[in-house]
Amino acid sequence: MTEMSGADMVVQALVDLGVDTVFGYPGGAVLPIYDALFNHPSIKHVLVRHEQAATHAAEGYARSTGKPGVVLVTSGPGATNAVTGITDALLDSIPMVVLTGQVPTTLIGTDAFQECDTVGITRHCTKHNYLVMSPENLGAIMHEAFHIATHGRPGPVVIDIPKNVQVATGNYARPNMIEHVSYRPQYDPDPTDIADAIELIANATRPIFYTGGGVINAGPQASAALREFVAMTGAPITSTLMGLGAYPSTDDKWLGMLGMHGTYESNMAMNKSDLIICVGARFDDRVTGRLDAFAPHSKKIHIDIDRSSINKIVPADIAIVGDAGRCLDALIAKWNSDGRKAKDLSEWMRRIDGWRAARCLDFPESKAADAEIMPQRAVRALYDATRGMDPIVTTEVGQHQMWAAQHFGFDEPNRWLTSGGLGTMGYGFPSAVGAQVANPDRLVICIAGEASVQMNIQEMSTVSQYRLPVKLFILNNEWMGMVRQWQELTYESRYSNSYSDSLPDFVKLADAYGWTGLRIDTLDELDAGIAKMIATPGPVIVDCRVAKLANCFPMIPSGAAHTDMILQSSEVSGTMDDEAKALV
Amino acid sequence: MKITLQAAERHVLAITVTNEAGVLAKITGLFTARGYNIESLTVADITSDHAVSRITIVTNGPPPVIDQIIAQLDRLVPVHKVVDLADQGPHVEREIALVKVAGTGEKRIEALRLADVFRAKVVDTTLESFVFEITGNSDKVDRFIALMRECGLVEVGRTGVVAIARGASAL
């Protein structure tokens, strides 16, 4: 027990929790904590230019390291600006702790300057939140918050700390082990469920693994276990957007991503399978397409650490609550102890090869030297140029994000950082900042669209300040491409407000912030431009001009089944009925 | 286009939670955010140290939705336990209503007679009014209030349902 101020307690707890980096922005209600952080020897504070960017940077830090991201912002607008990133972390299960300043307890509820009801506003976009009313509780709350953010299904936790609680003194003690009174997530699966699952897996003739972000969240050992178990069973595997990298894209059992912009082979295989082994995914609407036509002939094994994910959308035949890694370990152990042998799945794999033959990711392009660059080609060129460099890739949200998911291959977890659940434009660039801070020696690339990148473009200044060598690769088609694509699909190409008018000159913008700016206009400049981006030290913007009207295919239109994929733009009709129009 | 809804069932949930600021908002907010129904809700702390509250929620929805409600409640950090009393076998439900009836003459006498039949207690009276206290399951309270409408009902206050499983075992 040591007596100290609340602000010192916050910093001491961060030190005791092993936090090395905080993303934040100061303001009146957090000045005591900022003073305690002044020239701190072990905690690096990264000053962002907007609080939303602090939260996305913390997500990038967390997603690329597996450690919780930490954010420090002031009361009122500081807290409300952080809400989008907090919600993003909730939807994508990213461990994050957000410390917000608050007006002194004596002023709470009086509409004081920069007061907002932070715990009220964040109650439903956090995993849990606290308003600390006394410094005596602050230390314990700090430790409990990190415990909750990182245990079970990870998520964001907000701690709202009134200014007088930061100034007043209380006793701080570092707790040994936290056993929460009510929050006790289940990590180990029920052995009976594991035995039942093995029975189904061993006897399936058309099995498929469908994995998600839960495998990434369970740590690298879960990805290793997944690879081992897939090899044992011989079954093909697909994954959600959030799960890319858990299984190597270069393996022949890998079918690519599934869902709305997934591959034809993965969606067809899901539809025709007789067993789906879902690990750490949640049957999101982007994955299932039309629910009553979703995988109609298959049994479902659903493994998830969050019981509420099971039977939420698709009923499971076998529900296994537990950590993805431990569940996979248990499946492997049971498979071995039962002496199971992989079934001959060659007939199933032959059918899958038939769907692969559709070559759904091919796209029409001209190979002429002065040809316009197809965005898919740009992503593939970037992938080819960075193979062996083990880059971390972040994206914004839209067409470029889907092209990146389709054409950039990932072989290891924690390399792919994207906003899946909330679909937050403005996520990618600050998340690359966070990833680069956490991994200073790695190649970090943000694949962006010219529209999304402007949502947090102010972070160029942060990058300059900390000399972060982030590479910002903009696929510039002068359109909010995904909005325009939907307007073509649904509204007879009435392009309501989807043109990116009055774009900045990104090369000059780079210059203004002390970055290097490059522009790629034609196909013959593509490889050299990418090579120059990689070879240039420090931050680089690449304004890669791509075909303006290219659309992202294949695609399952809203309200359609996996088997009704649009493979090429010639299949687009331009109108939809109201049922489909009402879907997102 | 039409929006179709599935047939609903009535369920009584008993939820124990840490008695801390915001916990009730968290639970009711979950119901609004996810579009679940609350027919009634009661809450009070139930331990001598005031550390734990018991919330009783009467809700309705198709069985998969009820399942989701329980799973969603269960994952909230301050929630200790969620029990669907319908799943636990037979249970007892009670609520209290305070029913104010105003009037004189025959209607006033009839109100008192009916109150006697329902074993409602008179907890306040003036020359032209009664306040009855009635305890029972919701049906009984509903029926009493319906009869009082004919006898000069002017105001009703109800607690909502509290419920507990029959037998020796505890939550």
JSON list of N, CA and C in Angstrom, two decimals, chain A residues 123-124 127-129 148 153 180-183 306-308 310-312 578-579 582, chain B residues 1-2 18 20 22 25-26 29-30 67-68 70-72 74-75 77-80:
[
{"chain": "A", "resi": 123, "resn": "ARG", "atom": "N", "xyz": [-21.95, 3.34, -22.47]},
{"chain": "A", "resi": 123, "resn": "ARG", "atom": "CA", "xyz": [-22.43, 2.13, -21.79]},
{"chain": "A", "resi": 123, "resn": "ARG", "atom": "C", "xyz": [-22.65, 0.97, -22.77]},
{"chain": "A", "resi": 124, "resn": "HIS", "atom": "N", "xyz": [-23.19, 1.32, -23.95]},
{"chain": "A", "resi": 124, "resn": "HIS", "atom": "CA", "xyz": [-23.55, 0.25, -24.87]},
{"chain": "A", "resi": 124, "resn": "HIS", "atom": "C", "xyz": [-22.56, 0.09, -26.01]},
{"chain": "A", "resi": 127, "resn": "LYS", "atom": "N", "xyz": [-17.35, -2.95, -23.58]},
{"chain": "A", "resi": 127, "resn": "LYS", "atom": "CA", "xyz": [-17.58, -4.22, -22.90]},
{"chain": "A", "resi": 127, "resn": "LYS", "atom": "C", "xyz": [-17.97, -3.94, -21.45]},
{"chain": "A", "resi": 128, "resn": "HIS", "atom": "N", "xyz": [-17.35, -2.91, -20.88]},
{"chain": "A", "resi": 128, "resn": "HIS", "atom": "CA", "xyz": [-17.68, -2.48, -19.53]},
{"chain": "A", "resi": 128, "resn": "HIS", "atom": "C", "xyz": [-17.15, -1.06, -19.35]},
{"chain": "A", "resi": 129, "resn": "ASN", "atom": "N", "xyz": [-17.75, -0.31, -18.44]},
{"chain": "A", "resi": 129, "resn": "ASN", "atom": "CA", "xyz": [-17.19, 1.00, -18.16]},
{"chain": "A", "resi": 129, "resn": "ASN", "atom": "C", "xyz": [-17.35, 1.37, -16.69]},
{"chain": "A", "resi": 148, "resn": "ILE", "atom": "N", "xyz": [-10.66, -7.23, -17.70]},
{"chain": "A", "resi": 148, "resn": "ILE", "atom": "CA", "xyz": [-11.89, -7.43, -18.48]},
{"chain": "A", "resi": 148, "resn": "ILE", "atom": "C", "xyz": [-11.64, -7.21, -19.97]},
{"chain": "A", "resi": 153, "resn": "ARG", "atom": "N", "xyz": [-14.00, -12.78, -24.44]},
{"chain": "A", "resi": 153, "resn": "ARG", "atom": "CA", "xyz": [-14.01, -12.09, -25.73]},
{"chain": "A", "resi": 153, "resn": "ARG", "atom": "C", "xyz": [-13.49, -10.69, -25.50]},
{"chain": "A", "resi": 180, "resn": "HIS", "atom": "N", "xyz": [-12.54, -12.00, -10.75]},
{"chain": "A", "resi": 180, "resn": "HIS", "atom": "CA", "xyz": [-13.69, -11.09, -10.78]},
{"chain": "A", "resi": 180, "resn": "HIS", "atom": "C", "xyz": [-14.89, -11.76, -10.14]},
{"chain": "A", "resi": 181, "resn": "VAL", "atom": "N", "xyz": [-15.68, -10.93, -9.43]},
{"chain": "A", "resi": 181, "resn": "VAL", "atom": "CA", "xyz": [-16.81, -11.46, -8.69]},
{"chain": "A", "resi": 181, "resn": "VAL", "atom": "C", "xyz": [-17.87, -12.07, -9.62]},
{"chain": "A", "resi": 182, "resn": "SER", "atom": "N", "xyz": [-18.06, -11.46, -10.79]},
{"chain": "A", "resi": 182, "resn": "SER", "atom": "CA", "xyz": [-19.10, -12.00, -11.67]},
{"chain": "A", "resi": 182, "resn": "SER", "atom": "C", "xyz": [-18.61, -12.36, -13.06]},
{"chain": "A", "resi": 183, "resn": "TYR", "atom": "N", "xyz": [-17.51, -11.76, -13.54]},
{"chain": "A", "resi": 183, "resn": "TYR", "atom": "CA", "xyz": [-17.07, -12.02, -14.91]},
{"chain": "A", "resi": 183, "resn": "TYR", "atom": "C", "xyz": [-16.07, -13.17, -14.95]},
{"chain": "A", "resi": 306, "resn": "ASP", "atom": "N", "xyz": [-17.80, -16.53, -26.71]},
{"chain": "A", "resi": 306, "resn": "ASP", "atom": "CA", "xyz": [-18.97, -15.75, -26.29]},
{"chain": "A", "resi": 306, "resn": "ASP", "atom": "C", "xyz": [-20.23, -16.56, -26.59]},
{"chain": "A", "resi": 307, "resn": "ARG", "atom": "N", "xyz": [-20.88, -17.01, -25.53]},
{"chain": "A", "resi": 307, "resn": "ARG", "atom": "CA", "xyz": [-22.05, -17.86, -25.72]},
{"chain": "A", "resi": 307, "resn": "ARG", "atom": "C", "xyz": [-23.14, -17.16, -26.52]},
{"chain": "A", "resi": 308, "resn": "SER", "atom": "N", "xyz": [-23.20, -15.83, -26.41]},
{"chain": "A", "resi": 308, "resn": "SER", "atom": "CA", "xyz": [-24.28, -15.12, -27.11]},
{"chain": "A", "resi": 308, "resn": "SER", "atom": "C", "xyz": [-24.07, -15.11, -28.63]},
{"chain": "A", "resi": 310, "resn": "ILE", "atom": "N", "xyz": [-23.40, -17.82, -30.23]},
{"chain": "A", "resi": 310, "resn": "ILE", "atom": "CA", "xyz": [-23.90, -19.12, -30.69]},
{"chain": "A", "resi": 310, "resn": "ILE", "atom": "C", "xyz": [-25.42, -19.09, -30.73]},
{"chain": "A", "resi": 311, "resn": "ASN", "atom": "N", "xyz": [-25.97, -19.58, -31.82]},
{"chain": "A", "resi": 311, "resn": "ASN", "atom": "CA", "xyz": [-27.43, -19.60, -32.05]},
{"chain": "A", "resi": 311, "resn": "ASN", "atom": "C", "xyz": [-28.03, -18.21, -32.21]},
{"chain": "A", "resi": 312, "resn": "LYS", "atom": "N", "xyz": [-27.20, -17.19, -32.38]},
{"chain": "A", "resi": 312, "resn": "LYS", "atom": "CA", "xyz": [-27.73, -15.83, -32.55]},
{"chain": "A", "resi": 312, "resn": "LYS", "atom": "C", "xyz": [-28.36, -15.70, -33.94]},
{"chain": "A", "resi": 578, "resn": "ASP", "atom": "N", "xyz": [-37.79, -4.10, -53.30]},
{"chain": "A", "resi": 578, "resn": "ASP", "atom": "CA", "xyz": [-37.74, -3.40, -52.01]},
{"chain": "A", "resi": 578, "resn": "ASP", "atom": "C", "xyz": [-37.13, -4.26, -50.90]},
{"chain": "A", "resi": 579, "resn": "GLU", "atom": "N", "xyz": [-37.39, -5.57, -50.95]},
{"chain": "A", "resi": 579, "resn": "GLU", "atom": "CA", "xyz": [-36.83, -6.47, -49.93]},
{"chain": "A", "resi": 579, "resn": "GLU", "atom": "C", "xyz": [-35.31, -6.34, -49.92]},
{"chain": "A", "resi": 582, "resn": "ALA", "atom": "N", "xyz": [-33.95, -2.88, -48.79]},
{"chain": "A", "resi": 582, "resn": "ALA", "atom": "CA", "xyz": [-34.01, -2.61, -47.35]},
{"chain": "A", "resi": 582, "resn": "ALA", "atom": "C", "xyz": [-32.83, -3.22, -46.61]},
{"chain": "B", "resi": 1, "resn": "MET", "atom": "N", "xyz": [-43.21, -4.00, -49.17]},
{"chain": "B", "resi": 1, "resn": "MET", "atom": "CA", "xyz": [-42.59, -5.13, -48.46]},
{"chain": "B", "resi": 1, "resn": "MET", "atom": "C", "xyz": [-43.20, -5.28, -47.08]},
{"chain": "B", "resi": 2, "resn": "LYS", "atom": "N", "xyz": [-43.23, -6.51, -46.61]},
{"chain": "B", "resi": 2, "resn": "LYS", "atom": "CA", "xyz": [-43.83, -6.78, -45.30]},
{"chain": "B", "resi": 2, "resn": "LYS", "atom": "C", "xyz": [-42.76, -7.15, -44.29]},
{"chain": "B", "resi": 18, "resn": "THR", "atom": "N", "xyz": [-24.31, -7.27, -9.57]},
{"chain": "B", "resi": 18, "resn": "THR", "atom": "CA", "xyz": [-23.62, -6.43, -8.61]},
{"chain": "B", "resi": 18, "resn": "THR", "atom": "C", "xyz": [-24.41, -5.14, -8.46]},
{"chain": "B", "resi": 20, "resn": "GLU", "atom": "N", "xyz": [-24.37, -1.86, -8.34]},
{"chain": "B", "resi": 20, "resn": "GLU", "atom": "CA", "xyz": [-23.49, -0.71, -8.58]},
{"chain": "B", "resi": 20, "resn": "GLU", "atom": "C", "xyz": [-24.19, 0.27, -9.51]},
{"chain": "B", "resi": 22, "resn": "GLY", "atom": "N", "xyz": [-25.42, 2.32, -12.48]},
{"chain": "B", "resi": 22, "resn": "GLY", "atom": "CA", "xyz": [-25.47, 2.09, -13.93]},
{"chain": "B", "resi": 22, "resn": "GLY", "atom": "C", "xyz": [-25.88, 0.69, -14.34]},
{"chain": "B", "resi": 25, "resn": "ALA", "atom": "N", "xyz": [-29.34, 0.57, -15.92]},
{"chain": "B", "resi": 25, "resn": "ALA", "atom": "CA", "xyz": [-29.30, 1.19, -17.24]},
{"chain": "B", "resi": 25, "resn": "ALA", "atom": "C", "xyz": [-28.67, 0.25, -18.26]},
{"chain": "B", "resi": 26, "resn": "LYS", "atom": "N", "xyz": [-27.66, -0.47, -17.81]},
{"chain": "B", "resi": 26, "resn": "LYS", "atom": "CA", "xyz": [-26.99, -1.42, -18.70]},
{"chain": "B", "resi": 26, "resn": "LYS", "atom": "C", "xyz": [-27.98, -2.49, -19.17]},
{"chain": "B", "resi": 29, "resn": "GLY", "atom": "N", "xyz": [-30.94, -0.93, -21.18]},
{"chain": "B", "resi": 29, "resn": "GLY", "atom": "CA", "xyz": [-30.38, -0.48, -22.45]},
{"chain": "B", "resi": 29, "resn": "GLY", "atom": "C", "xyz": [-30.14, -1.64, -23.40]},
{"chain": "B", "resi": 30, "resn": "LEU", "atom": "N", "xyz": [-29.73, -2.77, -22.86]},
{"chain": "B", "resi": 30, "resn": "LEU", "atom": "CA", "xyz": [-29.54, -3.96, -23.69]},
{"chain": "B", "resi": 30, "resn": "LEU", "atom": "C", "xyz": [-30.87, -4.35, -24.35]},
{"chain": "B", "resi": 67, "resn": "ASP", "atom": "N", "xyz": [-33.57, -17.23, -25.67]},
{"chain": "B", "resi": 67, "resn": "ASP", "atom": "CA", "xyz": [-32.22, -17.79, -25.51]},
{"chain": "B", "resi": 67, "resn": "ASP", "atom": "C", "xyz": [-31.15, -16.71, -25.66]},
{"chain": "B", "resi": 68, "resn": "GLN", "atom": "N", "xyz": [-31.31, -15.87, -26.68]},
{"chain": "B", "resi": 68, "resn": "GLN", "atom": "CA", "xyz": [-30.38, -14.78, -26.93]},
{"chain": "B", "resi": 68, "resn": "GLN", "atom": "C", "xyz": [-30.40, -13.78, -25.79]},
{"chain": "B", "resi": 70, "resn": "ILE", "atom": "N", "xyz": [-31.05, -14.27, -22.71]},
{"chain": "B", "resi": 70, "resn": "ILE", "atom": "CA", "xyz": [-30.33, -14.84, -21.56]},
{"chain": "B", "resi": 70, "resn": "ILE", "atom": "C", "xyz": [-28.82, -14.80, -21.80]},
{"chain": "B", "resi": 71, "resn": "ALA", "atom": "N", "xyz": [-28.41, -15.18, -23.01]},
{"chain": "B", "resi": 71, "resn": "ALA", "atom": "CA", "xyz": [-26.97, -15.18, -23.31]},
{"chain": "B", "resi": 71, "resn": "ALA", "atom": "C", "xyz": [-26.40, -13.76, -23.29]},
{"chain": "B", "resi": 72, "resn": "GLN", "atom": "N", "xyz": [-27.16, -12.81, -23.83]},
{"chain": "B", "resi": 72, "resn": "GLN", "atom": "CA", "xyz": [-26.69, -11.42, -23.85]},
{"chain": "B", "resi": 72, "resn": "GLN", "atom": "C", "xyz": [-26.59, -10.86, -22.44]},
{"chain": "B", "resi": 74, "resn": "ASP", "atom": "N", "xyz": [-26.16, -12.60, -19.73]},
{"chain": "B", "resi": 74, "resn": "ASP", "atom": "CA", "xyz": [-25.15, -13.36, -19.01]},
{"chain": "B", "resi": 74, "resn": "ASP", "atom": "C", "xyz": [-23.74, -12.84, -19.27]},
{"chain": "B", "resi": 75, "resn": "ARG", "atom": "N", "xyz": [-23.51, -12.21, -20.43]},
{"chain": "B", "resi": 75, "resn": "ARG", "atom": "CA", "xyz": [-22.15, -11.78, -20.72]},
{"chain": "B", "resi": 75, "resn": "ARG", "atom": "C", "xyz": [-21.86, -10.37, -20.22]},
{"chain": "B", "resi": 77, "resn": "VAL", "atom": "N", "xyz": [-20.75, -7.72, -17.72]},
{"chain": "B", "resi": 77, "resn": "VAL", "atom": "CA", "xyz": [-19.76, -7.90, -16.65]},
{"chain": "B", "resi": 77, "resn": "VAL", "atom": "C", "xyz": [-20.39, -7.94, -15.25]},
{"chain": "B", "resi": 78, "resn": "PRO", "atom": "N", "xyz": [-21.33, -7.02, -14.90]},
{"chain": "B", "resi": 78, "resn": "PRO", "atom": "CA", "xyz": [-21.86, -7.05, -13.52]},
{"chain": "B", "resi": 78, "resn": "PRO", "atom": "C", "xyz": [-22.93, -8.12, -13.27]},
{"chain": "B", "resi": 79, "resn": "VAL", "atom": "N", "xyz": [-23.27, -8.91, -14.27]},
{"chain": "B", "resi": 79, "resn": "VAL", "atom": "CA", "xyz": [-24.32, -9.92, -14.09]},
{"chain": "B", "resi": 79, "resn": "VAL", "atom": "C", "xyz": [-23.71, -11.20, -13.49]},
{"chain": "B", "resi": 80, "resn": "HIS", "atom": "N", "xyz": [-24.29, -11.64, -12.37]},
{"chain": "B", "resi": 80, "resn": "HIS", "atom": "CA", "xyz": [-23.80, -12.86, -11.73]},
{"chain": "B", "resi": 80, "resn": "HIS", "atom": "C", "xyz": [-24.47, -14.09, -12.33]}
]
